[in-house]
Each structure stands twice: as structure tokens, then as C-alpha cells.
Coordinates of C-alpha atoms in Angstrom, one line a residue:
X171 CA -23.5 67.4 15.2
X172 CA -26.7 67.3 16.8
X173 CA -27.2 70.0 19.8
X174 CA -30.0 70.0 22.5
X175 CA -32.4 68.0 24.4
X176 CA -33.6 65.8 21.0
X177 CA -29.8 65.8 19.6
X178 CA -28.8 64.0 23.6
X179 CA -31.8 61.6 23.3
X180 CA -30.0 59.1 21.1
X181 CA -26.4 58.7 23.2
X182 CA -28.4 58.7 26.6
X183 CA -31.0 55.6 25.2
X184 CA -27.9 53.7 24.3
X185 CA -26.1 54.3 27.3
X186 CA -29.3 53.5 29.4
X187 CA -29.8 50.8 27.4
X188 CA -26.4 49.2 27.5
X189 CA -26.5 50.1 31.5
X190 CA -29.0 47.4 31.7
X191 CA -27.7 44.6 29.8
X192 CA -24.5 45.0 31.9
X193 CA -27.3 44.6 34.7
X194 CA -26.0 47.8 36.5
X195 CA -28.1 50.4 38.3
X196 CA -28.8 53.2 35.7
X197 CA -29.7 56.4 36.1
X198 CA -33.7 57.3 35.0
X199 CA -33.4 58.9 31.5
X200 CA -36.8 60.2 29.3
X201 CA -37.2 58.6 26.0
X202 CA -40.5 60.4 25.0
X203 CA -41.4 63.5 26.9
X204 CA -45.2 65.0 26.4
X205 CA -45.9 68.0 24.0
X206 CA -47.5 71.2 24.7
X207 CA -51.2 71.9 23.2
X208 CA -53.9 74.2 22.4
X209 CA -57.7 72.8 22.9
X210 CA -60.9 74.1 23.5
X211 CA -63.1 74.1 26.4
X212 CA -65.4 71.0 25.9
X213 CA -62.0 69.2 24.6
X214 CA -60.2 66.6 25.7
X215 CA -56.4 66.1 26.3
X216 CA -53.8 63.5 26.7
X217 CA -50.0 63.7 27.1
X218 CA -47.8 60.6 27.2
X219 CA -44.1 60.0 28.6
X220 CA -41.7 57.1 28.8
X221 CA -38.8 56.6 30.9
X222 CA -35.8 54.3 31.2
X223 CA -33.7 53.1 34.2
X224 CA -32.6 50.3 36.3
X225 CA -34.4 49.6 38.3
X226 CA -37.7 50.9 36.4
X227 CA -38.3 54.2 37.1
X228 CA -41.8 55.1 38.9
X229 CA -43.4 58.2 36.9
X230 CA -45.7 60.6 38.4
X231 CA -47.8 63.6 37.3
X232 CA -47.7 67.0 38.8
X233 CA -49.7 70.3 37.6
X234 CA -49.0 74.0 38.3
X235 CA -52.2 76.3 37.3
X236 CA -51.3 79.8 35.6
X237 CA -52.5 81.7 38.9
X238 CA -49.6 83.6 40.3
X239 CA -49.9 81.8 43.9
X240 CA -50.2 78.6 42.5
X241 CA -48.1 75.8 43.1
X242 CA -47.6 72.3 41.8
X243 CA -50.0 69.6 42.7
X244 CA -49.8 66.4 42.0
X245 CA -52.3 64.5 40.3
X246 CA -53.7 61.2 40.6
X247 CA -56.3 58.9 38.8
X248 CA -60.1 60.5 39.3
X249 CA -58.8 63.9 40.1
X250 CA -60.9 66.6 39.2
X251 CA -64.5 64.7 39.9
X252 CA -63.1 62.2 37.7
X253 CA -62.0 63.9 34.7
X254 CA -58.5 62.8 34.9
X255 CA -57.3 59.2 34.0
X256 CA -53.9 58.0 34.5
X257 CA -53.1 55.0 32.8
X258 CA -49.5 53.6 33.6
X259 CA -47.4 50.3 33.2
X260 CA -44.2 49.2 34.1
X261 CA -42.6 46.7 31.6
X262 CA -38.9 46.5 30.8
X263 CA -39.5 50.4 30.8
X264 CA -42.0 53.3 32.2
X265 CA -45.1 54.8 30.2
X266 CA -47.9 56.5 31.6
X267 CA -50.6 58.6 30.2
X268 CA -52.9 61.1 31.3
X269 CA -56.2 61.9 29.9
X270 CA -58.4 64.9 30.5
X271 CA -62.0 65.1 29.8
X272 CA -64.4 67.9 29.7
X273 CA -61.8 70.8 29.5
X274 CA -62.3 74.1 31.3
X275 CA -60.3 77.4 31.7
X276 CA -58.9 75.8 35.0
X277 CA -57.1 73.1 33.6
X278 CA -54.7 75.8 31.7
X279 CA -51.1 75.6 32.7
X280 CA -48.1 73.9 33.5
X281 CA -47.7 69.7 33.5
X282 CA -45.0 68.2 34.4
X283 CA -44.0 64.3 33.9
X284 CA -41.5 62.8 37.1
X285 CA -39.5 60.1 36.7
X286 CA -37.4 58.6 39.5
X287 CA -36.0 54.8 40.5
X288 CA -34.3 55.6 43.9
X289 CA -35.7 53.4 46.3
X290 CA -36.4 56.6 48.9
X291 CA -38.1 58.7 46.0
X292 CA -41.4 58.4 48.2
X293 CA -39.4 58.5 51.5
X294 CA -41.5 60.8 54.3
X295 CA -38.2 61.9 55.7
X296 CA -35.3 60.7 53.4
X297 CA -34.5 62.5 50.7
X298 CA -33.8 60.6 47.8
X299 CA -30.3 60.4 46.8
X300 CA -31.1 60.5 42.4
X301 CA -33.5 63.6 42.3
X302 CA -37.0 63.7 40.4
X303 CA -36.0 64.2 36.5
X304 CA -38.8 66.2 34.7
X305 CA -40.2 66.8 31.6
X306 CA -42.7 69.9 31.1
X307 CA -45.5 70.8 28.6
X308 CA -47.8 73.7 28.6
X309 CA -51.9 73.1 28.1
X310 CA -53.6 76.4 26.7
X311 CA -57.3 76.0 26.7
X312 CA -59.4 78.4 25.0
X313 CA -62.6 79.2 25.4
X314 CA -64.5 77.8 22.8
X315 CA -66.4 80.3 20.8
X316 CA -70.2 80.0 20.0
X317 CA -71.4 78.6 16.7
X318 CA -74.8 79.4 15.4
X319 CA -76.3 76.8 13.2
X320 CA -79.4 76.5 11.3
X321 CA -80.9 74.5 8.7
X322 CA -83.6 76.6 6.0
X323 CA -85.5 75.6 3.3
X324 CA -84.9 77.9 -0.1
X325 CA -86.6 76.9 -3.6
X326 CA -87.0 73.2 -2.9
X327 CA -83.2 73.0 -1.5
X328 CA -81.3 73.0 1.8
X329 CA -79.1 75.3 3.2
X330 CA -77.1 74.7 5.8
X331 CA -75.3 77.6 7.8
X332 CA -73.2 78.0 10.3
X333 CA -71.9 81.4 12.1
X334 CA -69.3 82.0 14.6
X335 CA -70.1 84.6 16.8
X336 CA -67.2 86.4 18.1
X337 CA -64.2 84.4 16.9
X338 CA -61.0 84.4 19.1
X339 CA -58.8 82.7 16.6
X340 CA -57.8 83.6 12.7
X341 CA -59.8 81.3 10.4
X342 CA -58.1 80.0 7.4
X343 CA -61.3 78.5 5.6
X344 CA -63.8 75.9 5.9
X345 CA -64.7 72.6 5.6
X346 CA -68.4 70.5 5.5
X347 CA -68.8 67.6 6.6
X348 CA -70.7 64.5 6.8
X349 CA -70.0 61.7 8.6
X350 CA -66.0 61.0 7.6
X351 CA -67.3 62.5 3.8
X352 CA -65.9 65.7 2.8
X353 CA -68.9 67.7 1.1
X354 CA -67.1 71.0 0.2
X355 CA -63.8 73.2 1.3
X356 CA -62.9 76.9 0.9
X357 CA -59.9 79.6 1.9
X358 CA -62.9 81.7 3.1
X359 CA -61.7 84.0 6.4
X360 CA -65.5 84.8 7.5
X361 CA -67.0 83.4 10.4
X362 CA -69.9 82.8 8.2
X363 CA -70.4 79.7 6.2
X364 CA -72.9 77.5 4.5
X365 CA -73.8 74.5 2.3
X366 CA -76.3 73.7 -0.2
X367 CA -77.9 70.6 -0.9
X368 CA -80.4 69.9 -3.6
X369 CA -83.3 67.4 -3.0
X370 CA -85.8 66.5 -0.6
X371 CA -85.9 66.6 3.5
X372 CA -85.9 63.2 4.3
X373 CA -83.4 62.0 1.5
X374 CA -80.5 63.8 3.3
X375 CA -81.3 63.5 7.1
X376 CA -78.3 63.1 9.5
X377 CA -75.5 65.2 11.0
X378 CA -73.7 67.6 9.1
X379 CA -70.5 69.3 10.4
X380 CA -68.8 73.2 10.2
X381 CA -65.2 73.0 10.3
X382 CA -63.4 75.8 10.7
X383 CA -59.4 76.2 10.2
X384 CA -58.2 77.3 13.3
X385 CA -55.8 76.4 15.8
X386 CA -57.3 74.1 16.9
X387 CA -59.9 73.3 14.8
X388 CA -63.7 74.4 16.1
X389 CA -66.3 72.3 14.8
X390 CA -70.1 73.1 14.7
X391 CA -72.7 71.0 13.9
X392 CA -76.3 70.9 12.0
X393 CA -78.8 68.6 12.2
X394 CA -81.0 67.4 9.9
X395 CA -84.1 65.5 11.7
X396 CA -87.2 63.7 9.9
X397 CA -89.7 61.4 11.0
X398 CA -88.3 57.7 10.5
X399 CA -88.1 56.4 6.8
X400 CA -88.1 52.8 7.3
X401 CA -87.7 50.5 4.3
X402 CA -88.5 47.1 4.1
X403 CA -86.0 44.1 3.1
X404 CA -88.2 42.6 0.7
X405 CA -91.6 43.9 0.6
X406 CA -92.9 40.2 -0.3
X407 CA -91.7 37.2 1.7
X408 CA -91.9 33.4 1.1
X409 CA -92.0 30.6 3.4
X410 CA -92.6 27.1 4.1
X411 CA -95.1 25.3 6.3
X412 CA -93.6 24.6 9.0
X413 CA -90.4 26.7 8.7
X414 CA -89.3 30.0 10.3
X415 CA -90.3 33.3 8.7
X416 CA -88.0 36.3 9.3
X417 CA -89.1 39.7 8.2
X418 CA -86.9 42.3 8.0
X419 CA -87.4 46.6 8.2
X420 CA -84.4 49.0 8.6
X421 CA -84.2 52.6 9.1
X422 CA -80.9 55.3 8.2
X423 CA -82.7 58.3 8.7
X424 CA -82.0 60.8 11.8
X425 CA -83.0 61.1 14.6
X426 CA -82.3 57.5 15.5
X427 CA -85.1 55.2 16.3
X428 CA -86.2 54.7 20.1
X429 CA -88.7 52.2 19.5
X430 CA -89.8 49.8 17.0
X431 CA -93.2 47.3 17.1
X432 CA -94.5 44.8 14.7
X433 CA -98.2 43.8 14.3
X434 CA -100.2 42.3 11.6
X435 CA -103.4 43.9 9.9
X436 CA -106.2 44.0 12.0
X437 CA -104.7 42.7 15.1
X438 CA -102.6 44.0 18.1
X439 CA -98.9 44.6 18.6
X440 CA -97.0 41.6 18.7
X441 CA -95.5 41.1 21.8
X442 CA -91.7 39.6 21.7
X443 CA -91.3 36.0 22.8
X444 CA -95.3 35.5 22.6
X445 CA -96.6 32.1 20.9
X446 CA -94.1 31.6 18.0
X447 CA -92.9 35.1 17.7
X448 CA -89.3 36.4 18.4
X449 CA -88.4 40.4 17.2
X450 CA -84.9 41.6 17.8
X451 CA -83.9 44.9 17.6
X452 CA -80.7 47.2 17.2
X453 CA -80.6 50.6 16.6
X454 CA -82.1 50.8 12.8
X455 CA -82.5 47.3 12.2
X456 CA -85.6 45.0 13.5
X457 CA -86.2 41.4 12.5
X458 CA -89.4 39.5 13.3
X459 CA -89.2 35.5 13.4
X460 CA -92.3 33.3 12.8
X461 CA -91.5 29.6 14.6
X462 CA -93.3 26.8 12.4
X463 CA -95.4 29.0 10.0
X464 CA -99.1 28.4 9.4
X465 CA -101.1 28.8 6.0
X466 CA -104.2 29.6 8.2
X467 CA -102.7 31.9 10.8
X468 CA -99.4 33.2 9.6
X469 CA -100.4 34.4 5.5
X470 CA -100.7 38.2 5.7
X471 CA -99.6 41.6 6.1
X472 CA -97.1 42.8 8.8
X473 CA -96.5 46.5 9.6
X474 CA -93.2 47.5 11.5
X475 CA -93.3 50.6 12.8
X476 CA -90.7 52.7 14.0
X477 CA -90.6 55.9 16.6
X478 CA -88.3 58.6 17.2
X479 CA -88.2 62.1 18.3
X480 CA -89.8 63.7 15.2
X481 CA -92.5 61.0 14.8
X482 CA -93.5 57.6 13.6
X483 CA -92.7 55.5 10.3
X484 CA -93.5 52.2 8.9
X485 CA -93.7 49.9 6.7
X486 CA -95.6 46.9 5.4
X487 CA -94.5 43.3 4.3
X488 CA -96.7 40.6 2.8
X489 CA -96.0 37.0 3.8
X490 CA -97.0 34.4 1.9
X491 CA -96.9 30.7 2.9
X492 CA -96.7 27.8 0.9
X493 CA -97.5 24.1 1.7
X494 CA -95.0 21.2 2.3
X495 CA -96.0 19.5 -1.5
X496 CA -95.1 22.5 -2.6
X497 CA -91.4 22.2 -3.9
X498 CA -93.0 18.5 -4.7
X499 CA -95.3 20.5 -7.8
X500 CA -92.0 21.1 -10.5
X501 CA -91.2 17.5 -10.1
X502 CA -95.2 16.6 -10.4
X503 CA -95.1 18.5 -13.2
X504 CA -92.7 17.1 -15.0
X505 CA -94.4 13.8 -14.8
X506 CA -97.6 15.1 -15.8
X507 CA -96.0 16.3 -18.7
X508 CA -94.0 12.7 -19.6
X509 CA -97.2 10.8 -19.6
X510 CA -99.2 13.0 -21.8
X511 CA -96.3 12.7 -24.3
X512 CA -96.4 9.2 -23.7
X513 CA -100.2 9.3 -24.5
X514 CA -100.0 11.1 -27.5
X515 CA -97.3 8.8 -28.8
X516 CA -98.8 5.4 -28.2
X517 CA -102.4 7.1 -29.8
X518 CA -100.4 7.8 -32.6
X519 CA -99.0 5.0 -33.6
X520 CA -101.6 3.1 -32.9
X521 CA -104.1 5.3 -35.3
X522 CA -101.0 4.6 -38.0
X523 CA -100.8 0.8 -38.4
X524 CA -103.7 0.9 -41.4
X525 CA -101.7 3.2 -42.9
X526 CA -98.3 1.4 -42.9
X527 CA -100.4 -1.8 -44.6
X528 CA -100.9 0.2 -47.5
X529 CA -97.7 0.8 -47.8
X530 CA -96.6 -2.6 -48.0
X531 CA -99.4 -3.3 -50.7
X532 CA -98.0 -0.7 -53.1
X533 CA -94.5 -1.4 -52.6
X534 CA -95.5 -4.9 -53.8
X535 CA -97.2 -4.2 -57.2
X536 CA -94.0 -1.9 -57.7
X537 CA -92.0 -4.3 -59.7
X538 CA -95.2 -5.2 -61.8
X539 CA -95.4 -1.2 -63.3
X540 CA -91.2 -1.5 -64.0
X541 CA -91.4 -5.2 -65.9
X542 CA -94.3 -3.7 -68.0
X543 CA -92.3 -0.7 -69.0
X544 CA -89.0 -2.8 -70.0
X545 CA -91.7 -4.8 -72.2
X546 CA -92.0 -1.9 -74.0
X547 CA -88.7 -0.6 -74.1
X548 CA -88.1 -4.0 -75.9
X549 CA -90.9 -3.6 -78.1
X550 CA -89.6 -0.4 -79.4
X551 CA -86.5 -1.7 -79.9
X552 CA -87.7 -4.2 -82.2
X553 CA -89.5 -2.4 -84.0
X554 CA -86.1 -0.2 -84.7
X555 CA -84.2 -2.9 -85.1
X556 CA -86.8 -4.0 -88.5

């Protein structure tokens, strides 16, 4: 048989629960209590709890620091210059949640989680007759250890390292990282690590991350930064007279861009929402949109250039316009095409006629040539005959 607070948990939820549907008062009973952790300074931390009753318990947060003459406070939402967010809502059941951002040493020790539906609970005078019921967990944060990381340039490759200076906490081994893509993994125990990777600079620009396997985890991180390597979506574009023209340039590369302009050879940026031209922008991305394009004014090149903290990039697209007849020119074509054959035919059948007349003629004196040789098949049978 199940012993202890987790073993209870079951029976008192049932109870609780059937306590209600009888529509009885019920005592407050937890039915998820928060856990104790270890972060780092820099962290963040949140702890949840849930509680039953009837009426609907009221939950409250209350902290007691590790200082010996320290005693608990309760917290509220925006405590500690706003670092502390306590989320709560009250349907069929309690749950409330508090959030801690920015961890420091300070925010080490004791929190509790009090639940309570007696209607003098917040009495100034009164004390209530159902006591606070509390659940505890402990918060250890630890100070988080520096990480030295560098990125170096050896035989045409790129080696990323990362050291831990002074390490606090057993390492079990190491991970790389990049983005949510696992690069490489070891059992290693030394607060020294590193990663190769083959190719060039700007090929392999963004952030890379040191994981090491503590408890908790401490992460460092190593950036690659290049000048922006913008690409465009089609170097060649097509449009109509009289359409919209949307060019297109994106960059992946890190640093992220700040800025991007357009302009076309031999002219001056193109200013957004000027004449016929609209550019939108986001992030990598930048689209320029030509309203009713022009064969005269609109056929060119257009650079979009892109700036970040390393630099500048660009890149260049040629538009080219076409006129309204043409998507008329396949089908014009194709009737050119008919009447020449048309021409040809007729010619030649008309040079052909002579020709045919002949025929005729010969076929005529046909007969003449096959009497003239059964003649002379008769002849010779005569002639055998005597």
C-alpha cells in the first residue's frame, strides 16, 4: 500500500472531489505541489501549484531567504523590480504560477505555496478557523561560472572553443550546437572544449552553442559574424507593361540585417512609397514592387543592399519588361507559319497541273501498246499451230 504525501494524494482528490458534488464545504487539499530546483544566476524559474476545495481555495506565495534572520515574505506580482510574475486563475479549482526572471544569489531559499478557502483567511483580526495548508520547495541558485569562447582560423578551417573557467559543478561531457541541430557530443570531463568546421567564413555564419553536462546545464555561446551575404530570388526578372514587378533579395547570414535599400544603376536610393515604388522589409527578407511597369523607365538593373554590424552586402537583379503584344507573338506566330504553308501548297499545285495532263495522255495510248502485243502473241501462235 502506498505510504506518504504522493501515496495520500489519490484518496484526498476523491474525497475532495466527491465533497463537491455532494455540494458540501470541503476542506482545501493540494493536488500538485511545486518542486525544488537548481538554476544559474542569469536563469529563470517557475513553480506551479494546484489546489481543491469548496469553496475554491485562494492560493498565495510566500518566500523565506537562506539568511539566518530572515523570515517569510510574501510575494506579489512585480516584486523584485518586476522580476516576479504571478499568474493565477480560479476555475472549478486553484492554479497559480510564479515566474522568476534574471536570477541572482538572493533569490536562493525557501518557497512556499498557501492554500486556504475560509472566508476570514485575510481577516485583520480574525483568525481563520481552516489554517493556511502549505506546500514547500527549495530554489538553489548558483553562480554561474564564466565561459571563455573564441572562434580561430586554422588551415583554411574553424575552430570553435569554449573554456570554463573555474567550474563549480562535475561535468559529464559536452554537447555543440547549432540552432536546435546537434553538431557533435562527448563524455569528455574537461572544462575545455571545441569544434571544427571545414569550409569558408561566410558559409557557416550564425550562433553556435557549448553545452556542458552539468546540473543544471551551463551553456556558452560563439559567434560567428560576416558581412551580409545577400542572395537574390531570381537574378533575372520578367514583367509585363503595365503590371507590378516584385524583386526579391534575402539574407541568412549573422549578424542580422539592420538595414536594407534598393536603388537602380546610376540613380539614387529608392525611397519607399515614392512614384510607383513600394519595398517591404522583415528581418532577412526585402521585396521591392514596381506599380504599372514601364519599358522606358522601369528596364534595368536593381541593387539591394543590405547593412549590419560587420558591413554591407548586395546584390543585383536585372528586370526586363515586355510589351502588352507580347504574349500576342506565339499565337502571331503560329499564323505566320499557317499561311506560308498555305502558300507553298497552293504554288504547288498550281506549278503541277501540266504535269498531271501528261499523265492522262499516256494512260490513254496504254491500251494501244497491250492490243499490239496480244497481236503478236496470236501471230506466234499461228505460226505453232502450222
Amino acid at each position: 500500500m502506498a505510504t506518504g504525501p504522493r501515496g495520500l494524494m489519490a484518496p484526498l482528490v476523491l474525497l475532495l472531489l466527491g465533497a463537491l458534488a455532494a455540494g458540501v464545504a470541503a476542506t482545501t487539499g493540494f493536488i500538485k505541489s511545486p518542486l525544488s530546483q537548481k538554476r544559474l544566476t542569469q536563469d529563470s524559474v517557475e513553480l506551479y501549484c494546484e489546489a481543491i476545495g469548496n469553496p475554491i481555495p485562494e492560493i498565495q506565495w510566500w518566500f523565506e531567504g537562506n539568511e539566518p534572520n530572515e523570515t517569510y515574505a510574501q510575494l506579489w506580482d512585480g516584486a523584485r523590480q518586476d522580476r516576479v510574475k504571478i499568474n493565477a486563475t480560479y476555475n472549478l479549482h486553484s492554479t497559480s504560477t510564479i515566474y522568476i526572471a534574471n536570477l541572482t544569489s538572493d533569490d536562493s531559499g525557501m518557497y512556499e505555496c498557501r492554500a486556504s478557502n475560509d472566508p476570514d483567511r485575510n481577516h485583520l483580526s480574525k483568525s481563520p478557523k481552516v489554517k493556511w495548508i502549505r506546500s514547500q520547495a527549495n530554489v538553489f541558485v548558483i553562480e554561474r561560472p564564466d565561459i571563455k569562447a573564441q572562434v580561430t582560423i586554422d588551415s583554411g578551417s574553424l575552430v570553435l572553443s569554449c573554456n570554463m573557467t573555474a567550474p563549480s559543478l562535475g561535468i559529464d561531457g559536452h554537447e555543440w550546437m547549432h540552432g536546435d541541430k546537434i553538431l557533435r557530443t562527448d563524455k569528455d570531463s574537461s572544462p575545455f572544449t571545441s569544434h571544427t568546421i571545414e569550409g569558408k567564413v561566410e558559409e557557416h555564419s550564425g550562433i553556435y552553442e557549448c553545452v556542458y553536462k552539468t546540473s543544471p546545464e551551463i551553456k556558452g555561446q560563439v559567434n560567428i559574424s560576416v558581412t551580409p551575404q545577400v542572395v537574390a530570388y531570381k537574378k533575372s526578372e520578367h514583367g509585363n507593361e503595365g503590371d507590378t514587378g516584385v524583386l526579391t533579395c534575402k539574407c541568412s547570414s549573422f549578424p542580422p540585417v539592420k538595414n536594407w535599400i534598393w536603388s537602380k544603376s546610376g540613380q539614387e536610393a529608392i525611397v519607399n512609397g515614392s512614384g510607383r515604388h513600394i519595398i517591404k522589409s522583415s528581418g532577412n527578407k526585402t521585396e521591392l514592387r514596381i506599380l504599372k511597369l514601364s519599358i522606358e523607365d522601369d528596364m534595368g538593373d536593381y541593387h539591394c543592399n543590405a547593412t549590419n554590424d560587420q558591413g554591407v552586402g548586395g546584390a543585383v537583379i536585372n528586370l526586363r519588361v515586355r510589351s502588352r503584344l507580347a504574349a500576342l507573338w506565339p499565337f502571331l506566330g503560329i499564323v505566320a507559319e499557317v499561311l506560308v504553308l498555305v502558300t507553298i501548297i497552293f504554288i504547288y499545285e498550281k506549278r503541277r497541273k501540266p504535269d498531271e495532263v501528261l499523265d492522262d495522255d499516256d494512260g490513254g495510248s496504254a491500251p494501244l501498246k497491250s492490243n499490239a502485243t496480244n497481236h503478236k502473241d496470236k501471230n506466234v501462235r499461228q505460226r505453232n499451230a502450222n
